[in-house]
Amino acid sequence: MSNLHHDDHIYFAGGVHPEEGKYLSESKAIQEAPLLDSYTVILNQHIGAPPKLIVKKGDAVKKGQLLAEAGGFVSAPVHSPTSGTVRNIEDCPGPMGVPLLAVVIDSDGKDEWGSSLEPIADWENTSPDDLKKRISDAGLVGMGGAAFPTHVKLSPPPEKKIDHLIFNGAECEPYLTADHRLMLEYPESVVEGCAIIARVLGVKNIYIGIEANKPDAIKVLREKAASFGVNIIALRVRYPQGAEKQLIYAVTGRKVPAGGLPMDAGCVVQNIGTAVAVTEAVKEGKPLFERVTTVTGEPLANPGNWKFRIGTPVSKAIELAGGVKYSPAKVILGGPMMGFAQKNLQVPVMKNTSGILLLSKEQLVQYESYPCIRCGRCVDACPMNIIPGPLSTMIESGEFELAEKNNLMHCIECGSCAYVCPSFRPLVQHFRRGKAEINARKRKMKK
Amino acid sequence: METVLIAFILMTLSGILLGCIIGAAAKFFFVKSDPRIEDVNEMLPGANCGGCGKAGCSDLARAIVAGECVPGSCPVCSLAVVGRIAAYLGVDAGSSVKKAAVVFCGGSNSKARKSVNYNGINDCISASLIAGGPKDCRFGCMGLASCARVCPFNAIEVIDGLACVHSDICTGCGKCIESCPRKLIRLVPETAPFHVYCNSPEKGVEKKKNCDVACIACRKCLKAAGEDQMKIEGFLAQVNYDNMPGADVIEKAACPTSCISSPENHFPGTLKKENAAR
C-alpha cells in the first residue's frame, strides 16, 4: 500500500472523514438497465441558457437524436435516450422542487440508433476545434454534479494559460461508487478521454486524482495510463478531496485565488464520468443519453451501479435495484454530504445524477439544533478556511453584508462544518439562505 | 488665591467669548423650519413603519405640512388623530382607504397536503430553498412565520401552519410582503367583505391534489358577483378590490372548495389576539 500514498503531496487543511458506506455497492459491476416504456428527459439539465426544443408532440425520434439544441454558448443540447414517439412536452418534477420542462418519450421497444454524429476513429489527427465541436454537439456536461457544459471549460480565454489538466476520480462523497466502477471497468475509455481532452486544450500535464481507498482502480489505471502520458495520483482519503479547489491544491500545490476559477490557477478539472463520455462521443459518435449512477442505501434490497438512460424516473431506478426491504426515510439525489433530498420520486435521472441514496429511519436521527457554543470545530473542519459558526449567527440575525465581508460567498457547501457541529446546527442551510439573499440583493442593485 | 482668581477670570472671559460666537452662529446660520412639523410629528404614531411610503414619521410630518400628502396618508393613525392633524393645520383630512395585509392562502396543516417532514431552519426563505418547501403546494403558505417575525405590530399569527393577519392590529405597513418568499401577502382594503384565499396559478386538477381549499376556477363566484366585481386570472379567481362585491356573494356563489371566505371565518382556529406572534 505504501506506494499508493503520496506523502510528498500537500493537502488542504480541514475536511472530515465520514463513514464511507461504499461497501454496499463498490464490488457490484455496472449493470445495463433494461429498456423502460417511457422516459422523461428534462431540457435544462445544465448550468446556463436553456436549450431550444426542436421536436414536437407526436414526433418519432430515434436513440441519440437531438431533442433540443444548445440555446447559447453556455448551454448544451439534449438527446433522446431511445427510439419512440414524443408523447408530450410538459412540466415534470425537478430535483430542486421546481417543476422543469421535459420531453416525455414513449419507447417503441426497438431502441433504434439515430444519432447524426459520425464516429471519429482517428482522433489523434483530428483538429482540437473539431474535437471540441463534437464534445459540444454530444451535449456533454460535468457529470460530477455541477453539470457545467464541458466545452465551455475547454474554451479558456487566450490570456489564461492552461498547463494542468486534472481528472477527478476522488469520489470523496460517501456511498457513491459510480466513478470507482467506471475506472475499474472502463480504464481504457477513462485514459483515452483524458488524452482527448488534453489534445483539445493542448496540455501535456495530465493527472487523475484518486483517493487511496480505491487501490484497485489506481492499479488498473496505472497500467493503462502510461501509454497516453497520464499520471495517476493517489490522494489522501479526506472529504472533500474531490472539490475542485482542494484537488488542484493536492495535485499542483497551487491555490485558486479567492473568487476565481480553476483556470486562474492554470488548471482545468473534469470528472472521470465526463472523460468516459468524451471517449464515447468521439469514438462512437454517441451523445450523452445515459450515465452510470450508484443506487445504494441500507433500505435497498440490491444496491449497485447501473447504467441508466437519462430520463429514467428515480422510482423506476429504485425498482430496478431490487426495490426496498423497508420504507426509506429519505431519498437523496447525489451523495449524503451534498446531495438533495427529494420529495417526489418521479424526478428523472439527469446528466449529473451521480447517485440515488436511500437512508433508513435509524440513520436519520432528528436532532434538535442548539445555539453555537463557539467550540471552533467547524473552523477546523472547513476546507475553505472560513468561519462557519460565526457566519451562521450573522445570517441568523440578518447581517448579510457582514457575512459577505467574512467570505460567505467562498463557501462550497460541502457540509463538513455541519457534520462536526456538536450543536447540530443546520449551517449549510444558513449559508445557502445567506447566499441566496446576497445574490438577490446584488441583482436588485444592478436593476 | 491668586491662581484661583486667574483661573476664574480666564474661564469667565472664554465663556463670554464662546457664548458670543455661538450666538452669532445661531443668527447667521439660522435654518428656517416650520414649528408645525414638530407638532405634527408628535401627533403621528412614531412607529416609523414606512406604511405611508415615506422614510419615517418625521418625513411624513414634513410632507403633510408641506402639503405633499394629506393627513390621511398615515395608514396607522385612527380617524380621530387624522382629524386632529387636519384641524391643527386647517387642511382637508383627505380620505385614504385603510388597507390591511392578507395572506392569500387557506392551506392550513389540516387542509393542505404535506408529503415530507421538514426539520430544517424555521424560516420560510430557507425552507423554500430545499425542494420547494414542506407543503406539496409550491405556492401556498409554509407556516414558518417569517412574516410574523418581521411584523412591527405583532399582527400576524401562525395558526395550524397558516399565517393569519389580525386585520384590526395590522396597519398596512407592508413589511411582511417583502418577507414572504412566495409573494402570498398583498395589501387590500380592510373593508373587503371576502377574499379568495388561494394563490396557486396551477390548473384546478393539480391544485386539488395538493390542497382541499384551493380555487379551482369554476367561475361560480364570477357568475354570482358579475364580471366587473370579480375576475379570473389564469386559474385563479380574484376579487376586484376597486369595485368590491357585496358579502352576499359568499352565499350565492357557494364556493365548492370553500376557498372564498370572509376574513372572520377564514381563520382555521379561534382568533386570539393575545397569542399574536412573538
mmCIF file with all atom_site columns, C-alpha atoms in Angstrom, chain B residues 92-262:
data_model
loop_
_atom_site.group_PDB
_atom_site.id
_atom_site.type_symbol
_atom_site.label_atom_id
_atom_site.label_alt_id
_atom_site.label_comp_id
_atom_site.label_asym_id
_atom_site.label_entity_id
_atom_site.label_seq_id
_atom_site.pdbx_PDB_ins_code
_atom_site.Cartn_x
_atom_site.Cartn_y
_atom_site.Cartn_z
_atom_site.occupancy
_atom_site.B_iso_or_equiv
_atom_site.pdbx_formal_charge
_atom_site.auth_seq_id
_atom_site.auth_comp_id
_atom_site.auth_asym_id
_atom_site.auth_atom_id
_atom_site.pdbx_PDB_model_num
ATOM 1   C CA . ASP B 1 92  ? -58.756 68.709 4.419   1.00 0.00 ? 92  ASP B CA 1
ATOM 2   C CA . ALA B 1 93  ? -58.169 65.375 6.174   1.00 0.00 ? 93  ALA B CA 1
ATOM 3   C CA . GLY B 1 94  ? -58.302 63.537 2.896   1.00 0.00 ? 94  GLY B CA 1
ATOM 4   C CA . SER B 1 95  ? -59.594 60.060 2.667   1.00 0.00 ? 95  SER B CA 1
ATOM 5   C CA . SER B 1 96  ? -57.345 57.076 2.450   1.00 0.00 ? 96  SER B CA 1
ATOM 6   C CA . VAL B 1 97  ? -58.802 53.636 2.396   1.00 0.00 ? 97  VAL B CA 1
ATOM 7   C CA . LYS B 1 98  ? -57.389 51.705 5.317   1.00 0.00 ? 98  LYS B CA 1
ATOM 8   C CA . LYS B 1 99  ? -55.550 48.744 3.955   1.00 0.00 ? 99  LYS B CA 1
ATOM 9   C CA . ALA B 1 100 ? -54.634 45.573 5.703   1.00 0.00 ? 100 ALA B CA 1
ATOM 10  C CA . ALA B 1 101 ? -52.369 42.726 4.718   1.00 0.00 ? 101 ALA B CA 1
ATOM 11  C CA . VAL B 1 102 ? -53.998 39.461 3.725   1.00 0.00 ? 102 VAL B CA 1
ATOM 12  C CA . VAL B 1 103 ? -52.243 36.114 3.344   1.00 0.00 ? 103 VAL B CA 1
ATOM 13  C CA . PHE B 1 104 ? -53.817 34.649 0.229   1.00 0.00 ? 104 PHE B CA 1
ATOM 14  C CA . CYS B 1 105 ? -53.732 31.017 1.263   1.00 0.00 ? 105 CYS B CA 1
ATOM 15  C CA . GLY B 1 106 ? -56.132 28.791 3.122   1.00 0.00 ? 106 GLY B CA 1
ATOM 16  C CA . GLY B 1 107 ? -53.920 25.722 3.240   1.00 0.00 ? 107 GLY B CA 1
ATOM 17  C CA . SER B 1 108 ? -53.553 25.084 6.939   1.00 0.00 ? 108 SER B CA 1
ATOM 18  C CA . ASN B 1 109 ? -51.913 21.860 8.101   1.00 0.00 ? 109 ASN B CA 1
ATOM 19  C CA . SER B 1 110 ? -55.283 20.105 8.179   1.00 0.00 ? 110 SER B CA 1
ATOM 20  C CA . LYS B 1 111 ? -56.248 21.175 4.654   1.00 0.00 ? 111 LYS B CA 1
ATOM 21  C CA . ALA B 1 112 ? -53.072 21.234 2.585   1.00 0.00 ? 112 ALA B CA 1
ATOM 22  C CA . ARG B 1 113 ? -51.194 18.017 1.987   1.00 0.00 ? 113 ARG B CA 1
ATOM 23  C CA . LYS B 1 114 ? -47.656 17.502 3.148   1.00 0.00 ? 114 LYS B CA 1
ATOM 24  C CA . SER B 1 115 ? -45.736 14.548 1.805   1.00 0.00 ? 115 SER B CA 1
ATOM 25  C CA . VAL B 1 116 ? -42.458 15.333 3.543   1.00 0.00 ? 116 VAL B CA 1
ATOM 26  C CA . ASN B 1 117 ? -41.211 16.138 7.008   1.00 0.00 ? 117 ASN B CA 1
ATOM 27  C CA . TYR B 1 118 ? -39.278 19.356 7.163   1.00 0.00 ? 118 TYR B CA 1
ATOM 28  C CA . ASN B 1 119 ? -36.918 19.666 10.113  1.00 0.00 ? 119 ASN B CA 1
ATOM 29  C CA . GLY B 1 120 ? -34.610 22.419 8.956   1.00 0.00 ? 120 GLY B CA 1
ATOM 30  C CA . ILE B 1 121 ? -34.424 26.058 9.927   1.00 0.00 ? 121 ILE B CA 1
ATOM 31  C CA . ASN B 1 122 ? -37.746 27.609 10.895  1.00 0.00 ? 122 ASN B CA 1
ATOM 32  C CA . ASP B 1 123 ? -37.656 30.243 8.247   1.00 0.00 ? 123 ASP B CA 1
ATOM 33  C CA . CYS B 1 124 ? -39.674 30.432 5.059   1.00 0.00 ? 124 CYS B CA 1
ATOM 34  C CA . ILE B 1 125 ? -36.807 31.549 2.808   1.00 0.00 ? 125 ILE B CA 1
ATOM 35  C CA . SER B 1 126 ? -34.538 28.729 3.999   1.00 0.00 ? 126 SER B CA 1
ATOM 36  C CA . ALA B 1 127 ? -37.308 26.174 3.598   1.00 0.00 ? 127 ALA B CA 1
ATOM 37  C CA . SER B 1 128 ? -38.194 27.343 0.114   1.00 0.00 ? 128 SER B CA 1
ATOM 38  C CA . LEU B 1 129 ? -34.604 26.642 -0.977  1.00 0.00 ? 129 LEU B CA 1
ATOM 39  C CA . ILE B 1 130 ? -34.996 22.956 -0.113  1.00 0.00 ? 130 ILE B CA 1
ATOM 40  C CA . ALA B 1 131 ? -37.111 21.067 -2.607  1.00 0.00 ? 131 ALA B CA 1
ATOM 41  C CA . GLY B 1 132 ? -39.566 23.965 -2.673  1.00 0.00 ? 132 GLY B CA 1
ATOM 42  C CA . GLY B 1 133 ? -40.721 23.852 0.938   1.00 0.00 ? 133 GLY B CA 1
ATOM 43  C CA . PRO B 1 134 ? -42.511 21.392 3.190   1.00 0.00 ? 134 PRO B CA 1
ATOM 44  C CA . LYS B 1 135 ? -46.033 21.511 1.738   1.00 0.00 ? 135 LYS B CA 1
ATOM 45  C CA . ASP B 1 136 ? -46.907 19.891 -1.566  1.00 0.00 ? 136 ASP B CA 1
ATOM 46  C CA . CYS B 1 137 ? -48.301 23.130 -2.957  1.00 0.00 ? 137 CYS B CA 1
ATOM 47  C CA . ARG B 1 138 ? -45.470 25.294 -4.218  1.00 0.00 ? 138 ARG B CA 1
ATOM 48  C CA . PHE B 1 139 ? -47.489 28.485 -3.976  1.00 0.00 ? 139 PHE B CA 1
ATOM 49  C CA . GLY B 1 140 ? -49.062 28.291 -0.534  1.00 0.00 ? 140 GLY B CA 1
ATOM 50  C CA . CYS B 1 141 ? -48.109 29.424 2.952   1.00 0.00 ? 141 CYS B CA 1
ATOM 51  C CA . MET B 1 142 ? -45.356 27.357 4.568   1.00 0.00 ? 142 MET B CA 1
ATOM 52  C CA . GLY B 1 143 ? -46.353 28.454 8.051   1.00 0.00 ? 143 GLY B CA 1
ATOM 53  C CA . LEU B 1 144 ? -42.797 29.056 9.275   1.00 0.00 ? 144 LEU B CA 1
ATOM 54  C CA . ALA B 1 145 ? -43.621 32.579 10.443  1.00 0.00 ? 145 ALA B CA 1
ATOM 55  C CA . SER B 1 146 ? -41.055 34.688 8.591   1.00 0.00 ? 146 SER B CA 1
ATOM 56  C CA . CYS B 1 147 ? -43.750 37.319 8.128   1.00 0.00 ? 147 CYS B CA 1
ATOM 57  C CA . ALA B 1 148 ? -44.817 37.165 11.768  1.00 0.00 ? 148 ALA B CA 1
ATOM 58  C CA . ARG B 1 149 ? -41.226 37.835 12.856  1.00 0.00 ? 149 ARG B CA 1
ATOM 59  C CA . VAL B 1 150 ? -40.856 40.983 10.772  1.00 0.00 ? 150 VAL B CA 1
ATOM 60  C CA . CYS B 1 151 ? -44.258 42.481 11.676  1.00 0.00 ? 151 CYS B CA 1
ATOM 61  C CA . PRO B 1 152 ? -43.559 45.521 13.878  1.00 0.00 ? 152 PRO B CA 1
ATOM 62  C CA . PHE B 1 153 ? -47.093 45.386 15.299  1.00 0.00 ? 153 PHE B CA 1
ATOM 63  C CA . ASN B 1 154 ? -47.357 41.655 16.074  1.00 0.00 ? 154 ASN B CA 1
ATOM 64  C CA . ALA B 1 155 ? -50.366 41.446 13.824  1.00 0.00 ? 155 ALA B CA 1
ATOM 65  C CA . ILE B 1 156 ? -49.528 38.096 12.242  1.00 0.00 ? 156 ILE B CA 1
ATOM 66  C CA . GLU B 1 157 ? -50.178 34.833 13.968  1.00 0.00 ? 157 GLU B CA 1
ATOM 67  C CA . VAL B 1 158 ? -49.430 31.360 12.634  1.00 0.00 ? 158 VAL B CA 1
ATOM 68  C CA . ILE B 1 159 ? -52.376 29.103 13.373  1.00 0.00 ? 159 ILE B CA 1
ATOM 69  C CA . ASP B 1 160 ? -52.238 25.450 12.330  1.00 0.00 ? 160 ASP B CA 1
ATOM 70  C CA . GLY B 1 161 ? -49.389 26.051 9.901   1.00 0.00 ? 161 GLY B CA 1
ATOM 71  C CA . LEU B 1 162 ? -51.003 29.048 8.237   1.00 0.00 ? 162 LEU B CA 1
ATOM 72  C CA . ALA B 1 163 ? -50.090 32.693 8.709   1.00 0.00 ? 163 ALA B CA 1
ATOM 73  C CA . CYS B 1 164 ? -53.133 34.805 9.517   1.00 0.00 ? 164 CYS B CA 1
ATOM 74  C CA . VAL B 1 165 ? -53.253 38.581 9.772   1.00 0.00 ? 165 VAL B CA 1
ATOM 75  C CA . HIS B 1 166 ? -55.229 40.271 12.533  1.00 0.00 ? 166 HIS B CA 1
ATOM 76  C CA . SER B 1 167 ? -56.680 42.986 10.367  1.00 0.00 ? 167 SER B CA 1
ATOM 77  C CA . ASP B 1 168 ? -57.617 45.057 13.423  1.00 0.00 ? 168 ASP B CA 1
ATOM 78  C CA . ILE B 1 169 ? -53.958 45.225 14.506  1.00 0.00 ? 169 ILE B CA 1
ATOM 79  C CA . CYS B 1 170 ? -52.494 45.370 11.004  1.00 0.00 ? 170 CYS B CA 1
ATOM 80  C CA . THR B 1 171 ? -51.540 48.883 9.975   1.00 0.00 ? 171 THR B CA 1
ATOM 81  C CA . GLY B 1 172 ? -50.844 48.051 6.363   1.00 0.00 ? 172 GLY B CA 1
ATOM 82  C CA . CYS B 1 173 ? -47.172 48.960 6.588   1.00 0.00 ? 173 CYS B CA 1
ATOM 83  C CA . GLY B 1 174 ? -46.293 46.182 4.128   1.00 0.00 ? 174 GLY B CA 1
ATOM 84  C CA . LYS B 1 175 ? -43.160 44.856 5.849   1.00 0.00 ? 175 LYS B CA 1
ATOM 85  C CA . CYS B 1 176 ? -44.500 41.299 5.673   1.00 0.00 ? 176 CYS B CA 1
ATOM 86  C CA . ILE B 1 177 ? -44.940 41.494 1.902   1.00 0.00 ? 177 ILE B CA 1
ATOM 87  C CA . GLU B 1 178 ? -41.196 41.519 1.331   1.00 0.00 ? 178 GLU B CA 1
ATOM 88  C CA . SER B 1 179 ? -40.505 38.804 3.857   1.00 0.00 ? 179 SER B CA 1
ATOM 89  C CA . CYS B 1 180 ? -42.679 36.228 2.082   1.00 0.00 ? 180 CYS B CA 1
ATOM 90  C CA . PRO B 1 181 ? -40.706 34.172 -0.459  1.00 0.00 ? 181 PRO B CA 1
ATOM 91  C CA . ARG B 1 182 ? -43.964 33.023 -2.037  1.00 0.00 ? 182 ARG B CA 1
ATOM 92  C CA . LYS B 1 183 ? -45.310 36.555 -2.523  1.00 0.00 ? 183 LYS B CA 1
ATOM 93  C CA . LEU B 1 184 ? -48.531 35.496 -0.825  1.00 0.00 ? 184 LEU B CA 1
ATOM 94  C CA . ILE B 1 185 ? -49.251 38.671 1.080   1.00 0.00 ? 185 ILE B CA 1
ATOM 95  C CA . ARG B 1 186 ? -50.914 41.679 -0.503  1.00 0.00 ? 186 ARG B CA 1
ATOM 96  C CA . LEU B 1 187 ? -52.371 44.887 0.858   1.00 0.00 ? 187 LEU B CA 1
ATOM 97  C CA . VAL B 1 188 ? -56.104 45.136 0.233   1.00 0.00 ? 188 VAL B CA 1
ATOM 98  C CA . PRO B 1 189 ? -58.854 47.402 1.611   1.00 0.00 ? 189 PRO B CA 1
ATOM 99  C CA . GLU B 1 190 ? -59.770 46.319 5.102   1.00 0.00 ? 190 GLU B CA 1
ATOM 100 C CA . THR B 1 191 ? -63.467 46.691 4.278   1.00 0.00 ? 191 THR B CA 1
ATOM 101 C CA . ALA B 1 192 ? -63.435 43.925 1.650   1.00 0.00 ? 192 ALA B CA 1
ATOM 102 C CA . PRO B 1 193 ? -66.232 41.513 2.610   1.00 0.00 ? 193 PRO B CA 1
ATOM 103 C CA . PHE B 1 194 ? -64.348 38.411 1.480   1.00 0.00 ? 194 PHE B CA 1
ATOM 104 C CA . HIS B 1 195 ? -61.202 37.208 -0.209  1.00 0.00 ? 195 HIS B CA 1
ATOM 105 C CA . VAL B 1 196 ? -60.293 34.292 -2.453  1.00 0.00 ? 196 VAL B CA 1
ATOM 106 C CA . TYR B 1 197 ? -57.795 32.521 -0.223  1.00 0.00 ? 197 TYR B CA 1
ATOM 107 C CA . CYS B 1 198 ? -55.636 30.894 -2.855  1.00 0.00 ? 198 CYS B CA 1
ATOM 108 C CA . ASN B 1 199 ? -52.520 31.927 -4.738  1.00 0.00 ? 199 ASN B CA 1
ATOM 109 C CA . SER B 1 200 ? -51.790 28.931 -6.951  1.00 0.00 ? 200 SER B CA 1
ATOM 110 C CA . PRO B 1 201 ? -51.823 29.611 -10.707 1.00 0.00 ? 201 PRO B CA 1
ATOM 111 C CA . GLU B 1 202 ? -51.849 25.870 -11.456 1.00 0.00 ? 202 GLU B CA 1
ATOM 112 C CA . LYS B 1 203 ? -54.737 24.050 -13.095 1.00 0.00 ? 203 LYS B CA 1
ATOM 113 C CA . GLY B 1 204 ? -57.610 23.091 -10.822 1.00 0.00 ? 204 GLY B CA 1
ATOM 114 C CA . VAL B 1 205 ? -56.883 19.366 -11.079 1.00 0.00 ? 205 VAL B CA 1
ATOM 115 C CA . GLU B 1 206 ? -53.288 19.861 -9.990  1.00 0.00 ? 206 GLU B CA 1
ATOM 116 C CA . LYS B 1 207 ? -54.295 22.135 -7.136  1.00 0.00 ? 207 LYS B CA 1
ATOM 117 C CA . LYS B 1 208 ? -56.911 19.739 -5.818  1.00 0.00 ? 208 LYS B CA 1
ATOM 118 C CA . LYS B 1 209 ? -54.215 17.080 -5.450  1.00 0.00 ? 209 LYS B CA 1
ATOM 119 C CA . ASN B 1 210 ? -52.325 19.311 -3.051  1.00 0.00 ? 210 ASN B CA 1
ATOM 120 C CA . CYS B 1 211 ? -54.998 21.166 -1.145  1.00 0.00 ? 211 CYS B CA 1
ATOM 121 C CA . ASP B 1 212 ? -58.659 20.857 -0.113  1.00 0.00 ? 212 ASP B CA 1
ATOM 122 C CA . VAL B 1 213 ? -59.354 24.560 -0.217  1.00 0.00 ? 213 VAL B CA 1
ATOM 123 C CA . ALA B 1 214 ? -57.763 25.618 -3.493  1.00 0.00 ? 214 ALA B CA 1
ATOM 124 C CA . CYS B 1 215 ? -59.535 27.804 -6.032  1.00 0.00 ? 215 CYS B CA 1
ATOM 125 C CA . ILE B 1 216 ? -60.389 25.560 -8.982  1.00 0.00 ? 216 ILE B CA 1
ATOM 126 C CA . ALA B 1 217 ? -61.554 28.448 -11.176 1.00 0.00 ? 217 ALA B CA 1
ATOM 127 C CA . CYS B 1 218 ? -65.096 27.061 -11.508 1.00 0.00 ? 218 CYS B CA 1
ATOM 128 C CA . ARG B 1 219 ? -66.374 30.615 -12.114 1.00 0.00 ? 219 ARG B CA 1
ATOM 129 C CA . LYS B 1 220 ? -69.326 30.227 -9.722  1.00 0.00 ? 220 LYS B CA 1
ATOM 130 C CA . CYS B 1 221 ? -68.304 33.334 -7.819  1.00 0.00 ? 221 CYS B CA 1
ATOM 131 C CA . LEU B 1 222 ? -67.894 35.218 -11.071 1.00 0.00 ? 222 LEU B CA 1
ATOM 132 C CA . LYS B 1 223 ? -71.482 34.392 -12.022 1.00 0.00 ? 223 LYS B CA 1
ATOM 133 C CA . ALA B 1 224 ? -72.718 35.421 -8.588  1.00 0.00 ? 224 ALA B CA 1
ATOM 134 C CA . ALA B 1 225 ? -70.829 38.694 -8.409  1.00 0.00 ? 225 ALA B CA 1
ATOM 135 C CA . GLY B 1 226 ? -70.535 39.761 -12.015 1.00 0.00 ? 226 GLY B CA 1
ATOM 136 C CA . GLU B 1 227 ? -67.565 40.188 -14.300 1.00 0.00 ? 227 GLU B CA 1
ATOM 137 C CA . ASP B 1 228 ? -66.699 43.684 -13.082 1.00 0.00 ? 228 ASP B CA 1
ATOM 138 C CA . GLN B 1 229 ? -66.551 42.780 -9.413  1.00 0.00 ? 229 GLN B CA 1
ATOM 139 C CA . MET B 1 230 ? -64.513 39.611 -9.704  1.00 0.00 ? 230 MET B CA 1
ATOM 140 C CA . LYS B 1 231 ? -62.052 38.368 -12.249 1.00 0.00 ? 231 LYS B CA 1
ATOM 141 C CA . ILE B 1 232 ? -60.255 35.183 -13.169 1.00 0.00 ? 232 ILE B CA 1
ATOM 142 C CA . GLU B 1 233 ? -56.569 35.334 -13.934 1.00 0.00 ? 233 GLU B CA 1
ATOM 143 C CA . GLY B 1 234 ? -55.086 32.091 -15.124 1.00 0.00 ? 234 GLY B CA 1
ATOM 144 C CA . PHE B 1 235 ? -56.833 29.517 -12.982 1.00 0.00 ? 235 PHE B CA 1
ATOM 145 C CA . LEU B 1 236 ? -57.416 31.776 -10.042 1.00 0.00 ? 236 LEU B CA 1
ATOM 146 C CA . ALA B 1 237 ? -60.448 33.862 -9.111  1.00 0.00 ? 237 ALA B CA 1
ATOM 147 C CA . GLN B 1 238 ? -59.719 37.282 -7.652  1.00 0.00 ? 238 GLN B CA 1
ATOM 148 C CA . VAL B 1 239 ? -61.806 39.974 -6.012  1.00 0.00 ? 239 VAL B CA 1
ATOM 149 C CA . ASN B 1 240 ? -61.680 43.280 -7.840  1.00 0.00 ? 240 ASN B CA 1
ATOM 150 C CA . TYR B 1 241 ? -60.711 45.485 -4.921  1.00 0.00 ? 241 TYR B CA 1
ATOM 151 C CA . ASP B 1 242 ? -61.508 48.672 -6.833  1.00 0.00 ? 242 ASP B CA 1
ATOM 152 C CA . ASN B 1 243 ? -65.102 47.618 -7.219  1.00 0.00 ? 243 ASN B CA 1
ATOM 153 C CA . MET B 1 244 ? -65.808 45.260 -4.392  1.00 0.00 ? 244 MET B CA 1
ATOM 154 C CA . PRO B 1 245 ? -68.681 42.782 -4.431  1.00 0.00 ? 245 PRO B CA 1
ATOM 155 C CA . GLY B 1 246 ? -71.080 42.501 -1.509  1.00 0.00 ? 246 GLY B CA 1
ATOM 156 C CA . ALA B 1 247 ? -70.863 39.997 1.315   1.00 0.00 ? 247 ALA B CA 1
ATOM 157 C CA . ASP B 1 248 ? -73.903 38.120 -0.049  1.00 0.00 ? 248 ASP B CA 1
ATOM 158 C CA . VAL B 1 249 ? -71.746 36.771 -2.881  1.00 0.00 ? 249 VAL B CA 1
ATOM 159 C CA . ILE B 1 250 ? -70.172 34.266 -0.467  1.00 0.00 ? 250 ILE B CA 1
ATOM 160 C CA . GLU B 1 251 ? -73.527 32.584 -0.010  1.00 0.00 ? 251 GLU B CA 1
ATOM 161 C CA . LYS B 1 252 ? -74.707 32.971 -3.584  1.00 0.00 ? 252 LYS B CA 1
ATOM 162 C CA . ALA B 1 253 ? -71.512 31.580 -5.081  1.00 0.00 ? 253 ALA B CA 1
ATOM 163 C CA . ALA B 1 254 ? -71.438 28.569 -2.737  1.00 0.00 ? 254 ALA B CA 1
ATOM 164 C CA . CYS B 1 255 ? -67.741 28.029 -3.460  1.00 0.00 ? 255 CYS B CA 1
ATOM 165 C CA . PRO B 1 256 ? -67.310 24.246 -3.834  1.00 0.00 ? 256 PRO B CA 1
ATOM 166 C CA . THR B 1 257 ? -63.905 24.285 -2.154  1.00 0.00 ? 257 THR B CA 1
ATOM 167 C CA . SER B 1 258 ? -64.735 26.954 0.482   1.00 0.00 ? 258 SER B CA 1
ATOM 168 C CA . CYS B 1 259 ? -61.847 28.924 -0.879  1.00 0.00 ? 259 CYS B CA 1
ATOM 169 C CA . ILE B 1 260 ? -63.887 32.125 -0.676  1.00 0.00 ? 260 ILE B CA 1
ATOM 170 C CA . SER B 1 261 ? -64.492 33.260 2.833   1.00 0.00 ? 261 SER B CA 1
ATOM 171 C CA . SER B 1 262 ? -64.865 36.378 4.924   1.00 0.00 ? 262 SER B CA 1
#
